[in-house]
PDB file of C-alpha atoms in Angstrom:
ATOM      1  CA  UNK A   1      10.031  10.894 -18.758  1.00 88.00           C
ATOM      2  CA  UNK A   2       6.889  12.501 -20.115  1.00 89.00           C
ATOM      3  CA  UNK A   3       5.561  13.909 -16.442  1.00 89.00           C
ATOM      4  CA  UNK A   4       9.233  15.065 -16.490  1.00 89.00           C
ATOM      5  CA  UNK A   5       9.573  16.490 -19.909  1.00 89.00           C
ATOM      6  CA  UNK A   6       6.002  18.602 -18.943  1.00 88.00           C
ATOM      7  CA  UNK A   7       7.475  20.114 -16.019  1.00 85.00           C
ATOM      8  CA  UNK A   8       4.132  21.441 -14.974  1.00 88.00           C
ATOM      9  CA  UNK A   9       3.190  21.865 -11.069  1.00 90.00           C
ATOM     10  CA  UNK A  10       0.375  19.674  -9.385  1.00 86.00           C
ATOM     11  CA  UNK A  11      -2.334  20.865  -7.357  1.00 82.00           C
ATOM     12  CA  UNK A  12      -0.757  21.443  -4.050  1.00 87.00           C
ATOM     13  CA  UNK A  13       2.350  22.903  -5.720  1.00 91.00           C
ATOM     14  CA  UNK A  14       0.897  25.543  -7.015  1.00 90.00           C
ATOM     15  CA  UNK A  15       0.356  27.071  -3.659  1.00 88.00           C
ATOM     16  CA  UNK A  16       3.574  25.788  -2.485  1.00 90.00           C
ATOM     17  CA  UNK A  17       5.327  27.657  -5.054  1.00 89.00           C
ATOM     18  CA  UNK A  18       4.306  30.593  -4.035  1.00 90.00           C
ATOM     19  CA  UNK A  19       3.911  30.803  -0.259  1.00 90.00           C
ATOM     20  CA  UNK A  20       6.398  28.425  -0.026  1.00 91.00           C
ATOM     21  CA  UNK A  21       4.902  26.303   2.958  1.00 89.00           C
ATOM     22  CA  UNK A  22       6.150  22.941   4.049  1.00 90.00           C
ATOM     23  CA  UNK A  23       2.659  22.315   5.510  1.00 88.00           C
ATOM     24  CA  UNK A  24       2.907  18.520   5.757  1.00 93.00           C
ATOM     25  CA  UNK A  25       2.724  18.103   9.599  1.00 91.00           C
ATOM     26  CA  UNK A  26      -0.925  19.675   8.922  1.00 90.00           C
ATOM     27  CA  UNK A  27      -1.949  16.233   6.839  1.00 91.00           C
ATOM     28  CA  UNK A  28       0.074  14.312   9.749  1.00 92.00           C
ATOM     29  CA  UNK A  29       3.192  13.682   7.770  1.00 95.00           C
ATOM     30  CA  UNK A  30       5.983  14.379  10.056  1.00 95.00           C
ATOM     31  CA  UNK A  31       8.560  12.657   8.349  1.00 96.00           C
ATOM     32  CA  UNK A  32       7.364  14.266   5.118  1.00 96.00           C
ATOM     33  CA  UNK A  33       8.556  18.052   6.642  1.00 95.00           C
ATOM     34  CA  UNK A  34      11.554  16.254   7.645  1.00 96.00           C
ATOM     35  CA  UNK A  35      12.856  14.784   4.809  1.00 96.00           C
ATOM     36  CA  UNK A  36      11.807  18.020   2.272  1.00 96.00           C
ATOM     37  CA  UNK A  37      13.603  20.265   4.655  1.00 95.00           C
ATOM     38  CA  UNK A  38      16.463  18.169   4.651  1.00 95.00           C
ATOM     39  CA  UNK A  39      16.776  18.574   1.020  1.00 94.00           C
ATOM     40  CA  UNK A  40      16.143  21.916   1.070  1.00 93.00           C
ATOM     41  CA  UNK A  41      19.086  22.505   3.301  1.00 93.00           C
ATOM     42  CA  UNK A  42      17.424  23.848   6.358  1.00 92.00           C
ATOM     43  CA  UNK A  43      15.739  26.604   4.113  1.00 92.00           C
ATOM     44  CA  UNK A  44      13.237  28.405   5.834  1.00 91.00           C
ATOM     45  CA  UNK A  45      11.076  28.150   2.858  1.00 92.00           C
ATOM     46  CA  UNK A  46      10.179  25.619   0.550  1.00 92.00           C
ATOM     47  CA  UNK A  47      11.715  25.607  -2.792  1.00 92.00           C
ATOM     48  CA  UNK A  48      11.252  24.468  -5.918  1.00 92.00           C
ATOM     49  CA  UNK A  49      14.029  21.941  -7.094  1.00 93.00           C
ATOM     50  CA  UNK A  50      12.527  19.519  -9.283  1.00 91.00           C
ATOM     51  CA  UNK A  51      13.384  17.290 -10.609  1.00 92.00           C
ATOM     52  CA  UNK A  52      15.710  16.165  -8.263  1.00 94.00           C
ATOM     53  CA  UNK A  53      12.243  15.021  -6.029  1.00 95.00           C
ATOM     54  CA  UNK A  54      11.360  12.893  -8.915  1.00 95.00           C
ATOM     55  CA  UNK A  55      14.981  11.402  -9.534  1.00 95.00           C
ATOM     56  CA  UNK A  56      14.737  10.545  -5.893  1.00 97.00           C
ATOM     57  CA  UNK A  57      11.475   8.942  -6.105  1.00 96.00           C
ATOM     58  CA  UNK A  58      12.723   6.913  -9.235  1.00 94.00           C
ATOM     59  CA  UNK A  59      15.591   5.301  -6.895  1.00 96.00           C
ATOM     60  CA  UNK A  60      12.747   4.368  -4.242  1.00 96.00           C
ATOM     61  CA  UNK A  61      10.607   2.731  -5.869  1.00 94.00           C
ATOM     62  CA  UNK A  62      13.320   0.927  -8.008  1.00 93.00           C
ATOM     63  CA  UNK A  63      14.971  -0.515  -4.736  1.00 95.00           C
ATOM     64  CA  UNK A  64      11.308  -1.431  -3.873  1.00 95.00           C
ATOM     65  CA  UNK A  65      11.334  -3.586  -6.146  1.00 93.00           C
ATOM     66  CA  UNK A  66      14.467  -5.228  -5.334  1.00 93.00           C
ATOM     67  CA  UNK A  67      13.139  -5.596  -2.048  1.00 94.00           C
ATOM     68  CA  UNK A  68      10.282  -7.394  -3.583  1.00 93.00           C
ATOM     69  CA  UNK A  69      12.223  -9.885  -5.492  1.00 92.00           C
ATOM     70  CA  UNK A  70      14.414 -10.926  -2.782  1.00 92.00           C
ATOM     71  CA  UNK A  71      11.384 -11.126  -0.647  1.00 92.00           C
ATOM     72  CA  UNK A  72       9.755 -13.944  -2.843  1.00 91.00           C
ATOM     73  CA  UNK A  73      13.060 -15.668  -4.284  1.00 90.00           C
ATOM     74  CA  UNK A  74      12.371 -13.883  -7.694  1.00 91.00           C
ATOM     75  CA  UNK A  75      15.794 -14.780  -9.573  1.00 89.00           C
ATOM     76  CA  UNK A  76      14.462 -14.279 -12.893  1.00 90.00           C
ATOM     77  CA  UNK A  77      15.245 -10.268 -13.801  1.00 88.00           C
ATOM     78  CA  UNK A  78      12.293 -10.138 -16.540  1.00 90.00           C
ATOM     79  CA  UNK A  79       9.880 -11.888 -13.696  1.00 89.00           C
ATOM     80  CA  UNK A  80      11.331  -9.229 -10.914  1.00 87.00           C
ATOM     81  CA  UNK A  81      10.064  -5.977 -13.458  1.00 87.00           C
ATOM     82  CA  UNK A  82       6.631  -7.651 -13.830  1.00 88.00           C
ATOM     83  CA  UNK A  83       6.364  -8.384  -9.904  1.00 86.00           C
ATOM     84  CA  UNK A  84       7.626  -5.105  -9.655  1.00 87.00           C
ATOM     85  CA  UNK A  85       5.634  -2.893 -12.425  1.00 89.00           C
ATOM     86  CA  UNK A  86       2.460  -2.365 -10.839  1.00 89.00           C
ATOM     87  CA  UNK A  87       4.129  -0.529  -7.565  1.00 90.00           C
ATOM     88  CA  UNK A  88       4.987   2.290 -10.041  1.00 89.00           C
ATOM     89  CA  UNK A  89       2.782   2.012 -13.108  1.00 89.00           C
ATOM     90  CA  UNK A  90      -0.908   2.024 -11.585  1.00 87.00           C
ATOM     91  CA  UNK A  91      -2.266   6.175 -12.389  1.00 87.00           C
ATOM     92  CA  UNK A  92      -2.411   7.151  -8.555  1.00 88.00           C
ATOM     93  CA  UNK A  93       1.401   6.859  -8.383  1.00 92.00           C
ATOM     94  CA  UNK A  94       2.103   8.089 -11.380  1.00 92.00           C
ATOM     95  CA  UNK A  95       0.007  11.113 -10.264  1.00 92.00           C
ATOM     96  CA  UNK A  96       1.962  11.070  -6.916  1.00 93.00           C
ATOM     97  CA  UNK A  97       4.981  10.980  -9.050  1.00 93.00           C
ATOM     98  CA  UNK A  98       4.255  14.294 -10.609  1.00 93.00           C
ATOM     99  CA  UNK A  99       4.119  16.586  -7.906  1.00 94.00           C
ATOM    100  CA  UNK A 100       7.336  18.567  -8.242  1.00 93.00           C
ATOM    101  CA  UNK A 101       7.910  18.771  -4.229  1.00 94.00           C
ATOM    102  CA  UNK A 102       6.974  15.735  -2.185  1.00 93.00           C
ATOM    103  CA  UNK A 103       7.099  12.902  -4.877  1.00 96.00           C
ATOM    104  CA  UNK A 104      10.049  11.423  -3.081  1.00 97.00           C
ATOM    105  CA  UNK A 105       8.088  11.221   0.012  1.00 97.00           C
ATOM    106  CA  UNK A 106       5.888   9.535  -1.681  1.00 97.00           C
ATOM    107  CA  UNK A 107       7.704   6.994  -2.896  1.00 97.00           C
ATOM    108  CA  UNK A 108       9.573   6.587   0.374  1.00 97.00           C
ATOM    109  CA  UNK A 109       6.563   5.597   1.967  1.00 97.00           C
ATOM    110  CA  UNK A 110       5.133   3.308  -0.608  1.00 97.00           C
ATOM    111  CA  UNK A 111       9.104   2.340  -0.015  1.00 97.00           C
ATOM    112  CA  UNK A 112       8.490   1.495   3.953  1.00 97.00           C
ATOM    113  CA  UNK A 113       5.693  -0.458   3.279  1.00 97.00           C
ATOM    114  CA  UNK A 114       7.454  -3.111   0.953  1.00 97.00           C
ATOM    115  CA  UNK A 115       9.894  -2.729   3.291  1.00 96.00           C
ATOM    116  CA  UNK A 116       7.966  -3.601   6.095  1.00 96.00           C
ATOM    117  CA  UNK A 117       7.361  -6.624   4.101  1.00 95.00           C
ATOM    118  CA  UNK A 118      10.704  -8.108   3.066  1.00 93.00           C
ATOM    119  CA  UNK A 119      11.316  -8.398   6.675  1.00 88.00           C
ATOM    120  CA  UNK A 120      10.314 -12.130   7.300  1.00 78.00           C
ATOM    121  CA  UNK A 121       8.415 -13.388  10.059  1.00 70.00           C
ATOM    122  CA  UNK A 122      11.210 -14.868  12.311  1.00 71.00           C
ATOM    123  CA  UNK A 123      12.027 -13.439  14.767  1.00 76.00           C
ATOM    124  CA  UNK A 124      10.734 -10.470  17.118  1.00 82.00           C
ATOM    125  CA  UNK A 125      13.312  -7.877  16.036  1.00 87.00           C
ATOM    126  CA  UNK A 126      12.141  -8.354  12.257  1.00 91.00           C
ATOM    127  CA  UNK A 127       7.951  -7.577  14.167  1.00 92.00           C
ATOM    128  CA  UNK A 128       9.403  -4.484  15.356  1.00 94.00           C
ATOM    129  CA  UNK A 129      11.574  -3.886  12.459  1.00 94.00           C
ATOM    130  CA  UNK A 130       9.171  -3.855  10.137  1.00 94.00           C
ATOM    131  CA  UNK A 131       6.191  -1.930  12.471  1.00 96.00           C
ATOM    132  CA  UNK A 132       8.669   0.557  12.765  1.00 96.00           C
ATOM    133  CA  UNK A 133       8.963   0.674   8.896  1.00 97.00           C
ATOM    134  CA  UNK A 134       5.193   0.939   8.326  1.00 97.00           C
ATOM    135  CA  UNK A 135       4.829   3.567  11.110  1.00 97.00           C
ATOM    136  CA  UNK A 136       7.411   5.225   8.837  1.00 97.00           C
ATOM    137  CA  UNK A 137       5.505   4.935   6.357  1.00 97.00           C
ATOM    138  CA  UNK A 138       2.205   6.635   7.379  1.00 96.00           C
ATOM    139  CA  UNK A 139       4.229   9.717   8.656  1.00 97.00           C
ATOM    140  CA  UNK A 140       5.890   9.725   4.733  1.00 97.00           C
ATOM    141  CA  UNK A 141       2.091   9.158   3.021  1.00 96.00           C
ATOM    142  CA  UNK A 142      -0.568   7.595   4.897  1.00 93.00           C
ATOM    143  CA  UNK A 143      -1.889   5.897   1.657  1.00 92.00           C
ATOM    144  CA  UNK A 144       0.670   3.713   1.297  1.00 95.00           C
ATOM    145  CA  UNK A 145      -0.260   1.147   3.648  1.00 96.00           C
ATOM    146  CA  UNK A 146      -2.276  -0.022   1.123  1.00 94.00           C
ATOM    147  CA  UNK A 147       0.469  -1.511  -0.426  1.00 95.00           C
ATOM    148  CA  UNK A 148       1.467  -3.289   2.648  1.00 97.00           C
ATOM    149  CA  UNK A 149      -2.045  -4.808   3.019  1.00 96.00           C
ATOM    150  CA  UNK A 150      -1.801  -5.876  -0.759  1.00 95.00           C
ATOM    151  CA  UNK A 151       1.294  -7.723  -0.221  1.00 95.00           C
ATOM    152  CA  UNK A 152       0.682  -9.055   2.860  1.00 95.00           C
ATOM    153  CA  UNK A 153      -2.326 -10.669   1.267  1.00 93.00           C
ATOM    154  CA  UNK A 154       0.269 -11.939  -1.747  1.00 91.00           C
ATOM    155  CA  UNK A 155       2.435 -13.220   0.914  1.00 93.00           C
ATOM    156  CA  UNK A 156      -0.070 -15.664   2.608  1.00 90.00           C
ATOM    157  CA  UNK A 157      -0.737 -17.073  -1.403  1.00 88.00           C
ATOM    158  CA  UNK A 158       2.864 -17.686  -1.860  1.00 88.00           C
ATOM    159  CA  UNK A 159       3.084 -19.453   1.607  1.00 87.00           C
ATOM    160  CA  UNK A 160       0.253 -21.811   0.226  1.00 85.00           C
ATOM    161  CA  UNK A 161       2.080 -22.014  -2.911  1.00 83.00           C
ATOM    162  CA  UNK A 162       5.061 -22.959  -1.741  1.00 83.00           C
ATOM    163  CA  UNK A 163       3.596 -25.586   0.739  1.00 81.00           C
ATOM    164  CA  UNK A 164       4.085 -24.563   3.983  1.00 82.00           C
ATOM    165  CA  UNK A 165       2.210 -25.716   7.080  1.00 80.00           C
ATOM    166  CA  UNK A 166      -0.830 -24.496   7.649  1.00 78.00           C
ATOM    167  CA  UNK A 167       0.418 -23.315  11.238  1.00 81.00           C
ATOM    168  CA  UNK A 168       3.133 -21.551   9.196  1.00 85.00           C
ATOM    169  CA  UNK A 169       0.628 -19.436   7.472  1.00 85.00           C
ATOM    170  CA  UNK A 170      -1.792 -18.333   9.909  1.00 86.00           C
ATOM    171  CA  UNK A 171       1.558 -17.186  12.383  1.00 89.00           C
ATOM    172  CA  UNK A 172       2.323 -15.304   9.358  1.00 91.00           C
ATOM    173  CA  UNK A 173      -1.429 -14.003   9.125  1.00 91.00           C
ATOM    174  CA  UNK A 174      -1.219 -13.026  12.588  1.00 92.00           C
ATOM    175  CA  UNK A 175       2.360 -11.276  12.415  1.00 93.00           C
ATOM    176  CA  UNK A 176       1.062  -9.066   9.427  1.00 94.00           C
ATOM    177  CA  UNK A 177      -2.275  -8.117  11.121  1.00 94.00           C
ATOM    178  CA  UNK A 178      -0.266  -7.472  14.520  1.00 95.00           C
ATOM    179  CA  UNK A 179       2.107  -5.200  13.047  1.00 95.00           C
ATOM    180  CA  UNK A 180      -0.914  -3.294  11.047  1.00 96.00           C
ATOM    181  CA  UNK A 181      -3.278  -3.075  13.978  1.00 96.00           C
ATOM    182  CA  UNK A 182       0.363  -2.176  16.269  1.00 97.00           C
ATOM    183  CA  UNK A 183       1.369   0.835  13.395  1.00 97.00           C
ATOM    184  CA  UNK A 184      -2.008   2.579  12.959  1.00 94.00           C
ATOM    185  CA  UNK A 185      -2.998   2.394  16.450  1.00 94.00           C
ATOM    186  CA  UNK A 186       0.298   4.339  17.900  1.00 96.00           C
ATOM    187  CA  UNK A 187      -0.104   6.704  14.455  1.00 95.00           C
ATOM    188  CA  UNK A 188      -3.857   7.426  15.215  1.00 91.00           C
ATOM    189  CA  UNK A 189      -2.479   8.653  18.932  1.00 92.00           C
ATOM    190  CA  UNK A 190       0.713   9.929  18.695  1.00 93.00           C
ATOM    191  CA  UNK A 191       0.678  11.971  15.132  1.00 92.00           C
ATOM    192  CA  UNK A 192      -2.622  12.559  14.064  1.00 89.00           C
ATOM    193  CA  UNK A 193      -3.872  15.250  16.690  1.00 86.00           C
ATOM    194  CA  UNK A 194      -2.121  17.887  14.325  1.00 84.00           C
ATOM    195  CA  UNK A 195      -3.909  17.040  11.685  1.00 87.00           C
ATOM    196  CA  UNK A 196      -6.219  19.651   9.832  1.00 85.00           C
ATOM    197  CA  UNK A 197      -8.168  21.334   6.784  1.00 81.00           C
ATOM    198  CA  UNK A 198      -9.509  19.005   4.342  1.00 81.00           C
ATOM    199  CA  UNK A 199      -7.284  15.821   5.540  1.00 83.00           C
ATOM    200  CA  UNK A 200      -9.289  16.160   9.074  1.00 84.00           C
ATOM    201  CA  UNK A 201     -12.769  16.306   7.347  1.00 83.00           C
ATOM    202  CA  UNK A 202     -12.188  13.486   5.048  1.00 83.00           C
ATOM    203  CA  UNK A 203     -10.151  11.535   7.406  1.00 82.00           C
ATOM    204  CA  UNK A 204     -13.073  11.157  10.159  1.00 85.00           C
ATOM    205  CA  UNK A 205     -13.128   7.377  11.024  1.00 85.00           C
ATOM    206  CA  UNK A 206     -16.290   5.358  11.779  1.00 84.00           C
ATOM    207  CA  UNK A 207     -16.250   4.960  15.862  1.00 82.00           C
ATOM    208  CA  UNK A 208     -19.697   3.199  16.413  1.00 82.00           C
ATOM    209  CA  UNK A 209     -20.729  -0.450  15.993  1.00 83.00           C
ATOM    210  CA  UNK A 210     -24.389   1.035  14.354  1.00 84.00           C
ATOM    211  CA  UNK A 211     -22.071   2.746  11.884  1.00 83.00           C
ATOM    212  CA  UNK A 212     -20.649  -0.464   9.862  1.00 85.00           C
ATOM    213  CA  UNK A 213     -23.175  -0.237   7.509  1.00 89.00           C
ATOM    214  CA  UNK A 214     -21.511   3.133   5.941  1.00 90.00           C
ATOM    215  CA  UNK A 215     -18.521   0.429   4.893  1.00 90.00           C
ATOM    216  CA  UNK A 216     -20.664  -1.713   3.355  1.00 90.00           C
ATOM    217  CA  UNK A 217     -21.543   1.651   1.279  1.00 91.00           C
ATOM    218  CA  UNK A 218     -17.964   2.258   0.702  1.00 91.00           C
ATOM    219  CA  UNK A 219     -17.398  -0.802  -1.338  1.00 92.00           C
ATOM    220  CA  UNK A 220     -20.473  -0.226  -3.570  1.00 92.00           C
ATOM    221  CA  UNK A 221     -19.313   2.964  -4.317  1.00 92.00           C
ATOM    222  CA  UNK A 222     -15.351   1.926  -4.813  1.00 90.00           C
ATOM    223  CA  UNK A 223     -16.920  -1.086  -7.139  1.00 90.00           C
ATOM    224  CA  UNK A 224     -19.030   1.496  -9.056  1.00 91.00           C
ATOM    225  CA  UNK A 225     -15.831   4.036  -9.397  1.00 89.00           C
ATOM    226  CA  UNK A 226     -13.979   1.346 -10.513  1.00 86.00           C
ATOM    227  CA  UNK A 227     -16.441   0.197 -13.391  1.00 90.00           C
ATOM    228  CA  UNK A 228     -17.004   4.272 -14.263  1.00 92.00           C
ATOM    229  CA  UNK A 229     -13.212   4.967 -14.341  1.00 88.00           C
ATOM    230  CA  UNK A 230     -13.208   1.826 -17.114  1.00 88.00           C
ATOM    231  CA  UNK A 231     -15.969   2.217 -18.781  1.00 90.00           C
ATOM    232  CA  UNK A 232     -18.927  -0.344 -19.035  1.00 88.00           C
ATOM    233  CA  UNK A 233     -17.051  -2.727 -21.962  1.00 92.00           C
ATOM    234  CA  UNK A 234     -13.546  -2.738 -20.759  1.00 92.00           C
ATOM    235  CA  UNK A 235     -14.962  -3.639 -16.909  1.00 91.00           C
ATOM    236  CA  UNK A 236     -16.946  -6.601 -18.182  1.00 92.00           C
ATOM    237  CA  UNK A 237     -13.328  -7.207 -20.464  1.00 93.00           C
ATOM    238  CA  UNK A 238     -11.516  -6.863 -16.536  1.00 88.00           C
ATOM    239  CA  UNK A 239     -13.940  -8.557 -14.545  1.00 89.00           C
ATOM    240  CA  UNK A 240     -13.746 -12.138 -17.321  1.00 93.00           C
ATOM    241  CA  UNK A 241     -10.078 -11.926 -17.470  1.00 92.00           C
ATOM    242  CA  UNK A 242      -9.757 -11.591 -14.164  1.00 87.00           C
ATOM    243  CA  UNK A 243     -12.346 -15.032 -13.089  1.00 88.00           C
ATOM    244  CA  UNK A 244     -10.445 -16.952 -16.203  1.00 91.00           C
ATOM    245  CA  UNK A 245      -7.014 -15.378 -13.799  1.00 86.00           C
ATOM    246  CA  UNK A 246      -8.607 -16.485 -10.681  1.00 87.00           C
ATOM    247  CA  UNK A 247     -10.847 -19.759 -10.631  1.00 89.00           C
ATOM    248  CA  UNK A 248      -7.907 -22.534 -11.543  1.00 88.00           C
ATOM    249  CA  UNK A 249      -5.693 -20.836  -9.428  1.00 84.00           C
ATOM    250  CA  UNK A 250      -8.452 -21.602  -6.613  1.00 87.00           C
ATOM    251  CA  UNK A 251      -9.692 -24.678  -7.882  1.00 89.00           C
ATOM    252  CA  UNK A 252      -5.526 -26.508  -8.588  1.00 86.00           C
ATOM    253  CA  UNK A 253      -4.583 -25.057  -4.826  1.00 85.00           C
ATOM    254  CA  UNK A 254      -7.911 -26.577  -3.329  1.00 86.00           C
ATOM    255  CA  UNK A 255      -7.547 -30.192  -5.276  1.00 87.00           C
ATOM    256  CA  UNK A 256      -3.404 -30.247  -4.042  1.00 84.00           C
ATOM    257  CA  UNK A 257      -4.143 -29.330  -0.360  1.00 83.00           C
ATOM    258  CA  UNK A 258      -6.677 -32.146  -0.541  1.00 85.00           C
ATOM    259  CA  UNK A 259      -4.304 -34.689  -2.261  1.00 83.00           C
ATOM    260  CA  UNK A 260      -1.487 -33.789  -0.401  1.00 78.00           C
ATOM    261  CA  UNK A 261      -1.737 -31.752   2.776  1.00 76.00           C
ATOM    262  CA  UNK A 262      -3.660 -33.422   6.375  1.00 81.00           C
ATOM    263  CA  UNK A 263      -7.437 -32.291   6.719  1.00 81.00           C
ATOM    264  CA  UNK A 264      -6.718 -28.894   9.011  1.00 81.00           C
ATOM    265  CA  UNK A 265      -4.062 -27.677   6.776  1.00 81.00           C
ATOM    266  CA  UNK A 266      -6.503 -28.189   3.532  1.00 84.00           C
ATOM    267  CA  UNK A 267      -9.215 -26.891   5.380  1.00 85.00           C
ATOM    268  CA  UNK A 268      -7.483 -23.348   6.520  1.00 83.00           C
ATOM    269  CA  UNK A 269      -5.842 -23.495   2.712  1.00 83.00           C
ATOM    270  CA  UNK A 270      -9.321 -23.971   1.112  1.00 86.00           C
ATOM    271  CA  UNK A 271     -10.511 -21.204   3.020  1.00 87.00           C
ATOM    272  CA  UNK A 272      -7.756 -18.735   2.213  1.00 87.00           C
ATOM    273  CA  UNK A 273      -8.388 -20.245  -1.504  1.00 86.00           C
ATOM    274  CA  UNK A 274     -11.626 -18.796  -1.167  1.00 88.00           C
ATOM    275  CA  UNK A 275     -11.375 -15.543   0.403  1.00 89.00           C
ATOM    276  CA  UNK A 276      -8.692 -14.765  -1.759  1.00 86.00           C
ATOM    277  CA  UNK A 277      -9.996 -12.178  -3.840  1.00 86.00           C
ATOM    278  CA  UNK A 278     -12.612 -10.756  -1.984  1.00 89.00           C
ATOM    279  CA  UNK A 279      -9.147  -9.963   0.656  1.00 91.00           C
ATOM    280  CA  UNK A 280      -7.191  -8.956  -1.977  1.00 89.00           C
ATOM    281  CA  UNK A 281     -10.068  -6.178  -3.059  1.00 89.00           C
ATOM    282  CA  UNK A 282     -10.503  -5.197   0.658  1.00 91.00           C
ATOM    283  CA  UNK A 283      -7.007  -4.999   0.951  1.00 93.00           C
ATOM    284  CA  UNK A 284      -6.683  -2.308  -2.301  1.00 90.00           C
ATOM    285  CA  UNK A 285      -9.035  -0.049  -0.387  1.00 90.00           C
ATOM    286  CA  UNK A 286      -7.629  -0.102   3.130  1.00 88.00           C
ATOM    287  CA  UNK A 287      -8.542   2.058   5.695  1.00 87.00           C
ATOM    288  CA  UNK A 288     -11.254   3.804   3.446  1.00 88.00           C
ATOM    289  CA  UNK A 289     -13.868   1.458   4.001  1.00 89.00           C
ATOM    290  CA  UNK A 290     -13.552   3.178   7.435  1.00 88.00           C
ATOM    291  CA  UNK A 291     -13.467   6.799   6.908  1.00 89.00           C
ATOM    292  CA  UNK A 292     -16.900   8.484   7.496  1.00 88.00           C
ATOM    293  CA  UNK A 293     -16.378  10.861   4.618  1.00 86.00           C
ATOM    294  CA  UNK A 294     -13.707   8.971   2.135  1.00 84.00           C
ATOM    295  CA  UNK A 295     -12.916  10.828  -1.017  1.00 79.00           C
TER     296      UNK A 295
END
């Protein structure tokens, strides 16, 4: 309501507003033109018709999160906002949120990605289903498929929590990483050649073996941003909370699988156990690690 209230353009707008350029196929979001020029009517010209973008965006993300819920049997309504809150609440969204053209583009990708998600790994036409949906997805806002690397780390921790077979979880491991690897493979060929200005310079990947070290680099730096953006007090305030968050869940999932599951399936669970947050962190950043030039 506040971002609403202000009514004030963001960044690209500005220039939007006045030469009135869809532009999006430039940054290698086709779907992006598509959709805004659907809403515009077929107008040769981008308008200005906030804050009917931002109403849209609202109904994304909210269905997102129903999406979520039903993904991971979340009955509870209180329990499905909390799941749901930090889709919408963390400050790059919120900043996505308050651009007064493509916020619902946005959101539709961030959409695609849970989407992507909440199809289970059954059967084949839910693989292609949900490819389809993240391919989607990077056309709407590459950035996004962060989210779906996020949850599909939160998925494999709910398949351990819930018990399944340790065969259960790594096909589900391998379904998610297929249908990653699958989407930004056929996006890399098929939309990005377009692509131009300041998204091509900063969106250079690392194409060398030698060059892996520059990823190792990108991590320091996102670790350092992180504790900056916070401040020195509050990140030693995050970094307890979140060991005193993360060690019993570790340590009460390793002692089950050992009491209760057969030595391979405590073995693969006690691994996942372990890797668990260092995947989730690698998972926030995404595809950055591999850009040459990330901003």
């Amino acid at each position: 309501v506040p971002i609403l209230l202000a009514g004030r353009p963001c960044n690209d707008d500005l220039a939007r507003s006045v030469v009135g350029s869809y532009g999006w196929i430039d940054n290698g979001r086709y779907l992006s033109n598509i959709l805004m020029r659907a809403l515009e009517l077929g107008a040769p010209r981008a308008i200005d018709i906030a804050p009917i973008p931002q109403f849209l965006a609202v109904l994304a993300l909210s269905y997102a999160g129903v999406l979520l819920a039903r993904r991971f049997d979340i009955a509870s309504i209180p329990l499905g906002i909390l799941a749901a809150l930090p889709l919408g609440t963390q400050p790059f969204f919120l900043q996505n949120f308050s651009y007064r053209f493509d916020s619902v583009t946005m959101a539709a990708a961030l959409l695609c990605s849970v989407a992507a998600i909440a199809m289970r790994n059954r059967h084949g036409r839910y693989w292609l289903f949900g490819t389809v949906s993240l391919l989607a997805s990077f056309n709407l806002y590459q950035p996004a498929f962060n989210v779906f690397l996020v949850l599909a780390v939160f998925e494999l921790a709910f398949e351990i929590a819930c018990g399944c077979p340790g065969r259960d979880v790594a096909r589900t491991a391998g379904f998610r990483i297929s249908q990653a690897l699958i989407a930004a493979v056929v996006y890399k060929l098929l939309f990005t050649s377009g692509v131009k200005d300041w998204v091509a310079d900063h969106g250079q990947t690392i194409h060398s073996l030698a060059a892996l070290p520059v990823a190792g680099t990108h991590l320091l730096d996102f670790l350092h941003y992180m504790r900056d953006a916070l401040g020195a007090r509050l990140a030693a305030i995050f970094f307890v909370v979140t060991l005193l968050a993360a060690l019993p869940m570790i340590v009460l999932g390793m002692r089950r699988a050992w009491r209760e599951q057969a030595i391979p399936d405590a073995t693969l669970r006690s691994i996942f156990l372990l890797l668990w947050p260092a995947l989730g962190l690698l998972a926030s950043i995404g595809p950055m690690l591999l850009l040459v030039d990330p901003v």
